[in-house]
Amino acid sequence: METLAGLPKMVTPDDFPSLNAIAKWCKLNKISLVSVGPEEPLGLGLGDVLRQAGIACFGPGKQGAQIEADKKWSKDFMLRHGIPTARYESFTDVVKAKKFIRSAPYAALVVKAAGLAAGKGVVVAANADEACQAVDEILGNLKYGQAGATLVVEELLEGEEVSLLAFTDGNTIQAMLPAQDHKRIGTGDTGPNTGGMGAYCPCPLISKQALELVQRAVLERAIKGLAQERIPYQGVLYAGLMLTRDGPRVLEFNCRFGDPETQVILSLLESDLFEIMQACCSGTLNKLTLQWRNNVSAVGVVVASAGYPETSTKGCVVKGLPAANEENRLILHSALALNADKKPITNGGRVLIAIAMDSDLRAAAAQATKMAAGICFEGSTTQYRTDIAQKAFKMAPVPSLSYKDSGVDIDAGDALVQRIKPLSRGTQRPGVLGGLGGFGGLFRIKDLSYTQPIIAEATQGVGAKIQLALQHELYDHIGYDLFAMAANDLLEFGAEPVAFLDYIACGKLQVPLAAQLVKGMADGCRDARCALVGGETAEMPSLYKPGQYDMAGYCVGLVEESRVLPRFDLYQKGDLLVGLPSSGLHCAGFNELLTRLQGVDLKECSPGEDHGLSLAQVLGTRTQLYVQQLLPHLQAGEIRGVAHVTHGLLPDVARLVPKEFEVVLDFGAVPVPQIFGWLAGRLQLSANALLERHNCGIGMLLVLPQSSQWWRQSLPGARVLGVLQERKGTSLRLCVRNFEEQLEKLAKPFGSLGNRELHPEGLEQAQPQSSIATRQDCFENAAGRRLTRLPVHYKDPILILGTDGVGTKLKIAQQIGRNNSVGIDLVAMCVNDILCNGAQPMTFSSYYACGKWQQQLADEVASGVNEGVQQAESSFIGSHTADMPLLYEPQVYDLAGFALGIAERAGILPRVEDIQPGDVLIGLPSSGVHSNGFSLVHAVLKRVGLGLEDRAPFSDRTLGEELLVPTKIYVKSLTPLLAQSEQHGIKALAHITGGGLTENIPRVLRKDLAVRLNANTFQLPPVFAWLAAAGNITPEELQRTYNCGLGLILVVSPPQVNAVMQQLRYVERAVIVGEVVARKDAKKPQVQMLHFEESLKRSQKLLTQPKRRVAVLISGTGSNLQALINAVRDSSQAVHAEIVLVISNKKDVLGLERASKAGIPSLVVSHRDFASREDYDTELTRHLEAARVDLICLAGFMRVLSVPFVRHWRGRLINIHPSLLPKYPGLHVQQQALDAGEKESGCTVHFVDEGVDTGDTIVQAEVPILENDDVESLTQRIHLAEYWAYPRALALLASGAISPSASAGKPLIKKN
């Protein structure tokens, strides 16, 4: 703020005792030209005084200033000179004015004080009653003093208002660019009139023809008329116009620059303003031509202090001001001063204006609004509008954004599902239940012949090999690779692969290509007799480039507990290490190889034995699948250990050979494929580089008893690679013979062996941290990898598999460097899906691929995964990680998750055939956007010009913080219900993910059914209201893309609804949102939403209004205070309030600590320091009013309030009582309820009146009294109800949905 502090001392007309003193001061300081800004000194004749003193004045004399200072004179002037204006009459008598209003032949609803009233003396009434009330206030009560002693009552004109300012010397008049002011205080033209809350220029609402008409019929006639009446006029003539159907009409004239139009108009002026003023004063304006910036718009947003326009807040330190203005970004001060510390402080109502200029009006508006949002007044609130210039957008309506516009095509995803369904069906095997399209894949264990089955899981990727496949159209090859990598991994446990899921991520979904990828997976599944039971396709244009893909695969297997490998305990000296031949490179190390092979034409013919194949085809040869070769022998117990060679031959041998053994790998009789020789020679690699990073021709390793012979016939190409020996001392565990010699011969035609090494590509299989809690069913094999036992209580267990990602929500985490919560999202998206099949989540696995391995970043992401796994009451199995600079930028990563759950077959959901019309829909609120639709979020942010560090327009947090709120995990609240089997009455669950409400609910419905939802029954979080407004997203698109506040929906049989609600209402804020209905027209959608647009408009309107300021009064622990704090800071709950003060009558209580942790100002006002209750309450009121409190919540405040206090705060003071009032007011209510044998108790939030708990009820929450309840147990359950009820009541009150009279003694919210 050096620029502000460095300004010369300012003087104002108020600093002088008279107008002559001003002229004298100007003479003394050699002032040659004065520009008068305010209308009042002009109306008093300052222009005449200055000119008489020989000083040029840019502004009219007293007679000319009448055109603004006396509205009656001005209207009469317009009438005399034929200037088009509204019909009117003037009055000095209240009765006559009111009689005219009620009898006028036109809508006489505009009431104006004839004199100057600082821009506030105009009332545009909605009806005659309001107009008459304005007459009483302005003329009857002289609200604006003598300025209102004469009234003008005008016809109400309809149309858009435009301001046209002009320079004039009294003979020539030249118009400036048209602008539009925004008078009302609130967004959407709400609230009282002000001096102007913002403007933009040029205004396209007035046509060129209309401007020419205004020039002739308004401006030129006005100047001519003034001249005819011998009134000199020089300076600015401001015409406030209404564009009516009958043409432009003058609403008023001003005799000076108008605020805030001037700021945006002059920002675009290229001519020298001083030269223009001189020309106006000297009568030579005809010699100048005004020059303006071409094709540039300016938008100004005023930032006002709290209380404006009725009052203002002064002395607040202004924060967020830029160090200096920029060419197209200006902050202009209006009511700003410096305090003793030279810091800028507020000094009036309209404090400053933020101006942005851009060739695009929308961009200028977005930037100006963003600048205003970045400014705050310490200890107070700011007021600014978020819709400046939006009326101009009607001239070129902004197109509605859709998910498809943002690069995500839901229809393409649906088309892919339909295309791959036959591929999935082709992999069916005993155990598979259902097909694609559900929330999870299902597999019945009893259909197989296992007696003590153990569940094994493997997650894999294909690394950068996918780049090779995409470039050379080896799509089905890479799909096969993905399955083979995961299925081969399961063989390490000795397990049979039974079910497979895939995750495909891309920048733009190409259905034929993706279908080929899945075909390759399906081919592998068929070859292994494993079922392809589901998958996830994620289209993420901001994370992947068009044509770019990545994949992850997850395979579940079963193994008898007695056959779990490895059996290190059975290893003996002399055991054979047998290698099975690979089909080529498989999937390891491709990022490094392809990087070094850049510039090599891989379409060239491959050397050696692969005649007719290109290098790309040989490098991209499908991974060998070993399942059918090895599975019978694994199940027979003939193999002691297995290692899938994925990291490199030496690292994988080391995994298979315990430290007490050593082995020599002898390649004397083991052939090395030609392609490894070509790579070594072409890239000058060392033999060790290939041994450490590639399979060198060995795809699978087995440890077999020395006496084994079966493998020689059963495993074609198998070779003894070495023999296990007991390790002696510190001898090397692994030695290699005859490999380098063989490789040298193979490499010679292409160069020779070199000494170059290959870098590792991340941690191929990250093991879970030992500190992470696991379920008791989870255990580790001898190699430290996790497996899962079937819980013994399941009679007919069904495995349920789910996969998902986080989408481009990841981009937000990466951009702001907050990566510790997206792991929660990952878990939530997967476990919520399998809940919909009735599963108890058991385990979770993840896939993490990045552009550059950064341990700290990976740890941050992992911390979120761990947190999510704990919330889901699951065991973390492991994470496959890959470092792939060819696919990802350094700071970019993608995540995929895989959840495994178990359900009793009788408890499988959905029970589609049981769903009937009349079934009830219960909604569980979301925590916000969750993890779908973020590509559309990015498009909206781009459109409005907001960044992730900017404050969210719908909360006090930044947009990044709001958008990263983790997806809600519903496991803890739903699994106890689902464990009740058929007794719970739940027929279906629908997780509202991609496709929103419109496409997810039908997944559990028959075609002859639909659902009817009522948007008035659930809360639409403000983030969706803002997205819809900012992106002009249609209600239909919003419902098709987002959860709209409902994260999960239950379909419940009517008789069980109460029982389900009892368990979910308070812990999940569950609400009844609709019902199942018969679908009479098959062409109509299956989801019918009632009142959605109404709800959306209400939420959007609320965003334009300041939050209600709340004080909480406490005496103790403040548990209800904490519930209120949590609610007001959780934007998804839409509590349009902020807690600004906590007052306790006792010191050192826990509630004060809670306030401190939340950063809320608090006070201790002890009642012991006051002689009377009234004195104490007066002191409370003093503090409350100093904090500008709107509402007061009593939260365990153990004081009886005085009658004056209650009356002063009537309608703004609420309390919560632990009974269902009117039963049991006062104290010891739980004991009273128990003694009376009541069946239920609960709590009541009510307005406070002069009685004891007798105020109007706002919300009641019921709690059943159980058979064995005592006071303590009942109290604890009522506390849970209170934590739901109090925030709900505050939300209703803060939104204006209720008032004391509206509740009329009965609860507004009960049960639902």
JSON list of C-alpha atoms in Angstrom, two decimals, residues 118 270 345 373 534 655 673 816 819 937 1063-1064 1123:
[
{"chain": "A", "resi": 118, "resn": "ALA", "atom": "CA", "xyz": [-26.95, 10.81, -2.11]},
{"chain": "A", "resi": 270, "resn": "GLU", "atom": "CA", "xyz": [-7.57, 6.76, -24.77]},
{"chain": "A", "resi": 345, "resn": "ILE", "atom": "CA", "xyz": [-8.93, 0.71, 6.61]},
{"chain": "A", "resi": 373, "resn": "ALA", "atom": "CA", "xyz": [-13.58, -11.94, -3.76]},
{"chain": "A", "resi": 534, "resn": "GLY", "atom": "CA", "xyz": [-16.49, -56.19, -14.42]},
{"chain": "A", "resi": 655, "resn": "ARG", "atom": "CA", "xyz": [12.24, -63.39, -3.65]},
{"chain": "A", "resi": 673, "resn": "PRO", "atom": "CA", "xyz": [15.80, -65.27, -26.87]},
{"chain": "A", "resi": 816, "resn": "ILE", "atom": "CA", "xyz": [-2.64, -27.43, -5.17]},
{"chain": "A", "resi": 819, "resn": "ASN", "atom": "CA", "xyz": [-2.65, -35.30, -2.05]},
{"chain": "A", "resi": 937, "resn": "VAL", "atom": "CA", "xyz": [-15.92, -28.83, -12.82]},
{"chain": "A", "resi": 1063, "resn": "GLN", "atom": "CA", "xyz": [-30.53, -46.46, 12.53]},
{"chain": "A", "resi": 1064, "resn": "LEU", "atom": "CA", "xyz": [-29.55, -43.98, 9.82]},
{"chain": "A", "resi": 1123, "resn": "ALA", "atom": "CA", "xyz": [-22.01, -30.04, 16.26]}
]
